[in-house]
Short mmCIF file of C-alpha atoms and ligand atoms in Angstrom, two decimals:
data_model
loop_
_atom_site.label_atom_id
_atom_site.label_comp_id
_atom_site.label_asym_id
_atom_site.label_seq_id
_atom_site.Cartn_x
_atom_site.Cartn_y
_atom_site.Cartn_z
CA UNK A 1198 102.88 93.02 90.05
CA UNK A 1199 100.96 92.42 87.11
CA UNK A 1200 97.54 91.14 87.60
CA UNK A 1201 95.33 87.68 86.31
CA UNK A 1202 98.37 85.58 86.69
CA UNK A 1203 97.08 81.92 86.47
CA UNK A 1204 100.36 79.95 86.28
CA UNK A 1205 102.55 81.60 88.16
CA UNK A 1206 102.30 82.98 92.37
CA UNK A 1207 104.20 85.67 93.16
CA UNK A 1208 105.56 86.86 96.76
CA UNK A 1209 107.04 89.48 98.19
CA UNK A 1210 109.26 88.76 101.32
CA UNK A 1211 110.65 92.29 102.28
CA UNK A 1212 113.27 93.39 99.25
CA UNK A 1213 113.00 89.39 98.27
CA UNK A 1214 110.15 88.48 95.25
CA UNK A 1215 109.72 84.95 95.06
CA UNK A 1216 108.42 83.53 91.56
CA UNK A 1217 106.47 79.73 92.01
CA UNK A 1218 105.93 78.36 88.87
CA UNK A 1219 102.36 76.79 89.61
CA UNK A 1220 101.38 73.78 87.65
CA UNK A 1221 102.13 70.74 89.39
CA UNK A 1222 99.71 68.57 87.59
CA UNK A 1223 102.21 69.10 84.79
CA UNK A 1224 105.21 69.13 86.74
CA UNK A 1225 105.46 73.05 86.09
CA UNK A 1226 105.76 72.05 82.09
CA UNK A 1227 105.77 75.84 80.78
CA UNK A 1228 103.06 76.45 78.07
CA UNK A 1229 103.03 79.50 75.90
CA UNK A 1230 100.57 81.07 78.56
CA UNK A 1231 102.90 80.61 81.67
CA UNK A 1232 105.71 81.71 79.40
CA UNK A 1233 104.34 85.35 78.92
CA UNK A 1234 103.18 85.23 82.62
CA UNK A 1235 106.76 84.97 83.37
CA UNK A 1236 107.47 87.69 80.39
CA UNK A 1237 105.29 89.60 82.42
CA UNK A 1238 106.22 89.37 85.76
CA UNK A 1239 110.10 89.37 85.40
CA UNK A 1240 109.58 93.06 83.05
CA UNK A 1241 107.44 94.26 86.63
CA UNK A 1242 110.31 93.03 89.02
CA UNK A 1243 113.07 94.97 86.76
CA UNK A 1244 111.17 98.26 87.58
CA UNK A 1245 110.20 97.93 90.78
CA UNK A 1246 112.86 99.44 92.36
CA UNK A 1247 112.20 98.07 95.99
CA UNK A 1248 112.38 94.16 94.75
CA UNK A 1249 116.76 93.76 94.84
CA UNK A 1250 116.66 89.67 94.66
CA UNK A 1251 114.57 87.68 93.13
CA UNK A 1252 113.95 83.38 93.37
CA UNK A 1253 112.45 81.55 90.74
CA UNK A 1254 111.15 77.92 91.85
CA UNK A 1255 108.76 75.57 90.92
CA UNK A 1256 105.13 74.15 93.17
CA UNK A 1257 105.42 71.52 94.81
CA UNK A 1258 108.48 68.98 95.61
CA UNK A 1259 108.95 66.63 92.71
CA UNK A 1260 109.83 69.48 90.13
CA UNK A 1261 111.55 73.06 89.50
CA UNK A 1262 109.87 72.88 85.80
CA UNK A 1263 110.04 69.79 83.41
CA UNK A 1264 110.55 71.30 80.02
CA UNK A 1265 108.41 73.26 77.77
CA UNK A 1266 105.00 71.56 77.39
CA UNK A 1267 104.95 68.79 75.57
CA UNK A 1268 101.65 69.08 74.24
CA UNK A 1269 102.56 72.26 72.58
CA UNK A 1270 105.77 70.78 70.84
CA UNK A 1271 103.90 68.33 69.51
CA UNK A 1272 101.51 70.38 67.31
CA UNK A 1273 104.19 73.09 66.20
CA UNK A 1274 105.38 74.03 62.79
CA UNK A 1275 108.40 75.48 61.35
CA UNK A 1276 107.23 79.09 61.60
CA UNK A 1277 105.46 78.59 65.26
CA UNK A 1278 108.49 76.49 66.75
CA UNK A 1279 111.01 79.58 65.53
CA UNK A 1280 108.50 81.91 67.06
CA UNK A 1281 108.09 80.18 70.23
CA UNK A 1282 112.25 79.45 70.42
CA UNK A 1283 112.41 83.39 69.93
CA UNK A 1284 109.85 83.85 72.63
CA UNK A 1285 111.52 81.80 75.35
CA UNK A 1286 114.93 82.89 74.54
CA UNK A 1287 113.93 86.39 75.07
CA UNK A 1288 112.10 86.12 78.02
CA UNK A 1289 115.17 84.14 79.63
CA UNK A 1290 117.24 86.74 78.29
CA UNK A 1291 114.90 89.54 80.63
CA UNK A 1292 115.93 87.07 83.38
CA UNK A 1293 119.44 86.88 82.57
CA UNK A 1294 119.42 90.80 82.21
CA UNK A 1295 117.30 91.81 84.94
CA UNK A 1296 120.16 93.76 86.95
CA UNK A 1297 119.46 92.20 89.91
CA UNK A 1298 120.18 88.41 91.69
CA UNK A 1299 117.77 85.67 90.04
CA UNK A 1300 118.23 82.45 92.27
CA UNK A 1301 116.93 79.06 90.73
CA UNK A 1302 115.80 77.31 93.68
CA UNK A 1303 116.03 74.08 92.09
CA UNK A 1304 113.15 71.73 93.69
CA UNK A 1305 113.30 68.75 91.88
CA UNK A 1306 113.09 68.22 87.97
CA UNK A 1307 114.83 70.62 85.72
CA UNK A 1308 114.78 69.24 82.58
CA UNK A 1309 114.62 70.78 78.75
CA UNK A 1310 113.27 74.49 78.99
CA UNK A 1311 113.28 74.13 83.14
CA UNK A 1312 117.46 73.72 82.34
CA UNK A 1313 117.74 76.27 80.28
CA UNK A 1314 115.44 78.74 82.31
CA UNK A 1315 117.78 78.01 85.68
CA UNK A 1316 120.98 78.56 83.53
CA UNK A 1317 119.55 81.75 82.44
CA UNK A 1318 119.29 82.69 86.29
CA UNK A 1319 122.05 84.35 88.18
CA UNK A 1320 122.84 81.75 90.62
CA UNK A 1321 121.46 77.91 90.67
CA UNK A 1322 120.64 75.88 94.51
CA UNK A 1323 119.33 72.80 93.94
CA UNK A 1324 117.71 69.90 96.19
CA UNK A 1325 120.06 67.10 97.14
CA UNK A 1326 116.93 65.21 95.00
CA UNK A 1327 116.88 67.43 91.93
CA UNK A 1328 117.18 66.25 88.76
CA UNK A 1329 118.87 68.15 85.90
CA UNK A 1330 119.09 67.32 81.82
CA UNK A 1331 118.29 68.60 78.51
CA UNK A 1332 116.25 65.55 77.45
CA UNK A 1333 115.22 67.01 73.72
CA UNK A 1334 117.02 64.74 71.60
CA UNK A 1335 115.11 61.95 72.99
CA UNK A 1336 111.94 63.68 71.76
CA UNK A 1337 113.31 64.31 68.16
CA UNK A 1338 114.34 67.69 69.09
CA UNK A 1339 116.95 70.17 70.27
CA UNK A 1340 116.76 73.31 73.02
CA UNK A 1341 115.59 75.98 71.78
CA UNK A 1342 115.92 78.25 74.67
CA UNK A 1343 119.64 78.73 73.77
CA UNK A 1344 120.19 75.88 76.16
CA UNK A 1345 122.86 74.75 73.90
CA UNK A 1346 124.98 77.98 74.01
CA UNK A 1347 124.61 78.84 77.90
CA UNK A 1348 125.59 75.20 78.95
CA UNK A 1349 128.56 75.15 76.57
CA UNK A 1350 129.46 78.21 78.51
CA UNK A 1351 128.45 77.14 81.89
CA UNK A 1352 130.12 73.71 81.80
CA UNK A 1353 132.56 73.60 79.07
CA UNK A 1354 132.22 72.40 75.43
CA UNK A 1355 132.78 68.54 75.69
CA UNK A 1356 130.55 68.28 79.08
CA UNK A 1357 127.57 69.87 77.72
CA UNK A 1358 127.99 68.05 74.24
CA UNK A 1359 127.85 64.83 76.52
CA UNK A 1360 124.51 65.87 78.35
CA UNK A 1361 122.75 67.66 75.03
CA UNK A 1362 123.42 64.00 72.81
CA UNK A 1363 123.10 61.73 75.56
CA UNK A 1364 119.92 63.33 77.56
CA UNK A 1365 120.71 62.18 80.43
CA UNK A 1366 119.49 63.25 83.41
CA UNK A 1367 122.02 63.85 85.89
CA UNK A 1368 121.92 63.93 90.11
CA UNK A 1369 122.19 67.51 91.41
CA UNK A 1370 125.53 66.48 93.41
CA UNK A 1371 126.79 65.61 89.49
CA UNK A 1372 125.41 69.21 88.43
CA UNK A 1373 127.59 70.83 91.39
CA UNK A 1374 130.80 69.19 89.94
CA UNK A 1375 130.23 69.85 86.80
CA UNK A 1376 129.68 73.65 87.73
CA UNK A 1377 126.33 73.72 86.45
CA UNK A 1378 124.66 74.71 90.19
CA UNK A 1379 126.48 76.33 92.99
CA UNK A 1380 125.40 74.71 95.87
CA UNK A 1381 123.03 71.39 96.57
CA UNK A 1382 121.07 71.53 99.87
CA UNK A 1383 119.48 69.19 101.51
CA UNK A 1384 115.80 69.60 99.94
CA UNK A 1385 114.09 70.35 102.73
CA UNK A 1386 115.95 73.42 103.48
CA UNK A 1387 115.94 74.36 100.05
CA UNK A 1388 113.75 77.30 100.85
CA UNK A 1389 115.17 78.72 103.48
CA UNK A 1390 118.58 78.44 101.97
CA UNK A 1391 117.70 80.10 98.85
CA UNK A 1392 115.91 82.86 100.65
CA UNK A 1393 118.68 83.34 102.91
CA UNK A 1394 120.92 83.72 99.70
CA UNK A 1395 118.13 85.97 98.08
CA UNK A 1396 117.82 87.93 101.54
CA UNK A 1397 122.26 88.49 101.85
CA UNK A 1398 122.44 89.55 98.20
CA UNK A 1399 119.53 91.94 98.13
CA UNK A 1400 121.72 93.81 101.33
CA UNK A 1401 124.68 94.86 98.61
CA UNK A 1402 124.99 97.92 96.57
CA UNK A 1403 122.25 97.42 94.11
CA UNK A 1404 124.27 99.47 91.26
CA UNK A 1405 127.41 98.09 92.16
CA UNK A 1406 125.46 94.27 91.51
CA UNK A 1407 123.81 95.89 88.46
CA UNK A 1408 127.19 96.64 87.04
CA UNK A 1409 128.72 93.15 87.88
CA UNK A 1410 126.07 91.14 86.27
CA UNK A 1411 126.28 93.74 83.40
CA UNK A 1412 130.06 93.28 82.81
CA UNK A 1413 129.89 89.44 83.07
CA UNK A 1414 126.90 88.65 80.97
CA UNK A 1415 128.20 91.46 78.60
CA UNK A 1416 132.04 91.05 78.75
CA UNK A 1417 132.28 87.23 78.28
CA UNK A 1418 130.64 87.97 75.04
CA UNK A 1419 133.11 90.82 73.74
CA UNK A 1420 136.71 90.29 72.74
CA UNK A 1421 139.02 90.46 76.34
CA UNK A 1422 140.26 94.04 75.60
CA UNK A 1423 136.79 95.48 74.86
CA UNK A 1424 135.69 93.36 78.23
CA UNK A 1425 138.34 95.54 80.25
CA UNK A 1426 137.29 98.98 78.79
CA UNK A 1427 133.27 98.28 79.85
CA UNK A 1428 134.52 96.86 83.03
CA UNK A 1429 136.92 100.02 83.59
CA UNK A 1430 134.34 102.13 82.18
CA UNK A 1431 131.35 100.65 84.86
CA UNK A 1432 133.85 101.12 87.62
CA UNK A 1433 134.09 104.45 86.97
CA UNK A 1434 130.37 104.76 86.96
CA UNK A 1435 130.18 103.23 90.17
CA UNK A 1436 132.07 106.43 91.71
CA UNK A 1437 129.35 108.74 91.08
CA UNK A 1438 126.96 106.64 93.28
CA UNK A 1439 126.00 107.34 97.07
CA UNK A 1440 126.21 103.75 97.27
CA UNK A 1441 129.87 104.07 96.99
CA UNK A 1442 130.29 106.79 99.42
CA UNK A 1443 128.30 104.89 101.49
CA UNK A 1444 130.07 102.00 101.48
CA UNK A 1445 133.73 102.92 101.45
CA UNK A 1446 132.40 105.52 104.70
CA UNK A 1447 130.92 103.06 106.32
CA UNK A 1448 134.47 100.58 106.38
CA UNK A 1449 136.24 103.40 107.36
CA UNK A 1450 133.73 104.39 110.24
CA UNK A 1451 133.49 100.69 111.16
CA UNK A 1452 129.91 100.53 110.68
CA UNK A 1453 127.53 98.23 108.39
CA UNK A 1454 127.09 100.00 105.28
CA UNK A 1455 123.71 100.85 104.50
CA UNK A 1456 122.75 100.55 101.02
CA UNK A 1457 119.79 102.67 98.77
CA UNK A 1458 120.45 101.84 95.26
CA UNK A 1459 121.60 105.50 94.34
N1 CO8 B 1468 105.17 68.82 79.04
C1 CO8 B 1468 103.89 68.47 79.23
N2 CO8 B 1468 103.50 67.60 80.19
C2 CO8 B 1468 104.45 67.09 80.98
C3 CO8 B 1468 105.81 67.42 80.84
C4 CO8 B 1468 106.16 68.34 79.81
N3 CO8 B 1468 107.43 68.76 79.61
N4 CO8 B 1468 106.52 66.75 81.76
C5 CO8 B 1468 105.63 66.02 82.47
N5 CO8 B 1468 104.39 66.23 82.00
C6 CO8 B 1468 103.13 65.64 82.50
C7 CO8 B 1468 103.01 64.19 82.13
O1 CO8 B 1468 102.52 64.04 80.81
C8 CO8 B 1468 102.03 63.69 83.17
O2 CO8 B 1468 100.73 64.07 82.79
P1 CO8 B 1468 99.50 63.03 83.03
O3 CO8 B 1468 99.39 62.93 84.53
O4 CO8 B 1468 98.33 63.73 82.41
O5 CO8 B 1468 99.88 61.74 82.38
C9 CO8 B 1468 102.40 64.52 84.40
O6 CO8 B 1468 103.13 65.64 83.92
C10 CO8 B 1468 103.27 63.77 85.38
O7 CO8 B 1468 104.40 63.28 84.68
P2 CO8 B 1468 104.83 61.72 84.65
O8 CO8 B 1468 103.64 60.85 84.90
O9 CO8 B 1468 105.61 61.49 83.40
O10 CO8 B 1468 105.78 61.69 85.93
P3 CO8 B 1468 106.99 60.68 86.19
O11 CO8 B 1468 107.37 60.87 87.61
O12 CO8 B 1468 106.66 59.31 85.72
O13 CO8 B 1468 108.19 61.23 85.24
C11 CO8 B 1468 109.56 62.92 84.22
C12 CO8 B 1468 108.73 62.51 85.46
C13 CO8 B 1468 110.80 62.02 84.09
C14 CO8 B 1468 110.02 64.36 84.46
C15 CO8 B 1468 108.70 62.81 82.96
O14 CO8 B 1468 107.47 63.49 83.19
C16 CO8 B 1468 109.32 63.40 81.74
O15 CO8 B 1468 110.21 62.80 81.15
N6 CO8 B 1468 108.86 64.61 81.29
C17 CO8 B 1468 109.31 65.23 80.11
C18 CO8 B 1468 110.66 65.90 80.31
C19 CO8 B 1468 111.18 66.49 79.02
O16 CO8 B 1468 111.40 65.78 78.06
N7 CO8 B 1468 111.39 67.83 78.99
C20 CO8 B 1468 111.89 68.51 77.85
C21 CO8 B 1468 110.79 69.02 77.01
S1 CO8 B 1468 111.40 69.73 75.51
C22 CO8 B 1468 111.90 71.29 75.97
O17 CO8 B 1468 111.83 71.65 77.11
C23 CO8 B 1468 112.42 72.12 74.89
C24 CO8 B 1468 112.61 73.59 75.39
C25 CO8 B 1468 112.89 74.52 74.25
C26 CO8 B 1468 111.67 74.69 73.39
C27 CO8 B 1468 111.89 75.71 72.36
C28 CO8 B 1468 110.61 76.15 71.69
C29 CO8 B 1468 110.19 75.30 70.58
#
């Protein structure tokens, strides 16, 4: 893991990391610091072949992370707000990328850059007292960690128009039906549920869940045919993996499979 992290606390939890954003006093606000901390740390997880789930969440229980820090917005210019866009976008891009499970263990607010960070992530639980928005318009501003292009997607067109111009912040029970998390927990087994998520998803075929985040993330963004040919194309790559004869073996001997990521 990489080392003189101040912002963020990183555990391991047998093939489970989990990632705590760590500044409550802020309600986990992510400054430019925390934001290459996370740069740093998600780049680590993707080659450490050993971690197969990860869980991003925030400290404490009244916030998963509220925003990008205010304090920074305030002082930017046109050159170092485009910078700082490009920077968050690409580090939620690593997440969105990393070829393995990302669960946002939503603990309370997710608001701004904290929304757009958990849509970035591969699956979204939140606490039955979470709060969820992208609040920049009432700050003068818009996302700029392509929250307005991965809720559009996640939710549909007119919903996430609604949420971008209105700011509201919505109940995580409202989230679940709008599709934007999968499941709301109560929040005191938020933790336990989102490890237990992390801890069934880091048992499958670590290729095979390579290849499926791959051919989402990647197909919804290429014309349908193209989408078919990289799906067709993965599937075949699947078949020259142990994992495969492993698995399909395994059925057929009636046994659990057991799973090494080659
Ligand atoms: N940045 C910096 N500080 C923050 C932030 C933030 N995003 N959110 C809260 N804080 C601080 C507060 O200033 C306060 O500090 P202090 O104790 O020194 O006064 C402390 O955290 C506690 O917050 P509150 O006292 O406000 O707590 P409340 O319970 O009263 O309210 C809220 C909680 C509703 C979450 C409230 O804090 C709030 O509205 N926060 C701001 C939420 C927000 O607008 N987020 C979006 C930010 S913009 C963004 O994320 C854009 C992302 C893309 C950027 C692209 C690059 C340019």
């Amino acid at each position: 893991m990489p080392e003189n992290l101040e912002n963020l606390l990183v555990e391991r939890d047998g093939a489970v990391a989990i990632v705590t954003v760590n500044r409550p006093k802020v309600l986990n606000a992510l400054d430019s610091p925390t934001l290459d901390e996370l740069r740093r740390t998600i780049l680590a997880l993707r080659h450490d072949a050993a971690v197969r789930a990860v869980v991003i969440t925030g400290a404490g229980d009244k916030s998963f992370i509220a925003g990008a820090d205010i304090n920074e917005l305030a002082q930017q210019s046109p050159v170092t707000g485009r910078d700082h866009a490009m920077r968050g976008q690409h580090v939620l891009d690593l997440i969105e990328n990393l070829g393995k499970p990302v669960i946002a263990a939503i603990n309370g607010y997710a608001l701004g850059g904290g929304c757009e960070l958990a849509m970035a992530c591969t699956m979204r639980i939140a606490a039955d007292t979470a709060k969820l928005g992208q609040p920049e318009i009432n700050l003068g501003l818009i996302p700029g960690y392509a929250g307005t292009q991965r809720l559009a997607r996640l939710v549909g067109r007119g919903r996430a128009l609604e949420l971008l111009l209105t700011g509201d912040q919505i109940s995580a029970q409202e989230a679940h039906r709008l599709g934007l998390v999968n499941r709301v927990v109560p929040a005191a087994d938020l933790r336990a549920e989102a490890r237990k998520l992390a801890v069934a998803l880091a048992s499958k075929a670590p290729v095979a869940a390579r290849y499926i985040i791959d051919a989402v993330n990647k197909g919804l963004e290429m014309p349908f045919p193209e989408a078919q040919v990289f799906e067709a194309t993965l599937f075949g790559l699947v078949a020259s993996t142990e994992d495969m004869r492993e698995g399909t073996r395994a059925f057929l001997e009636k046994r659990k499979a057991d799973f090494k990521g080659t």
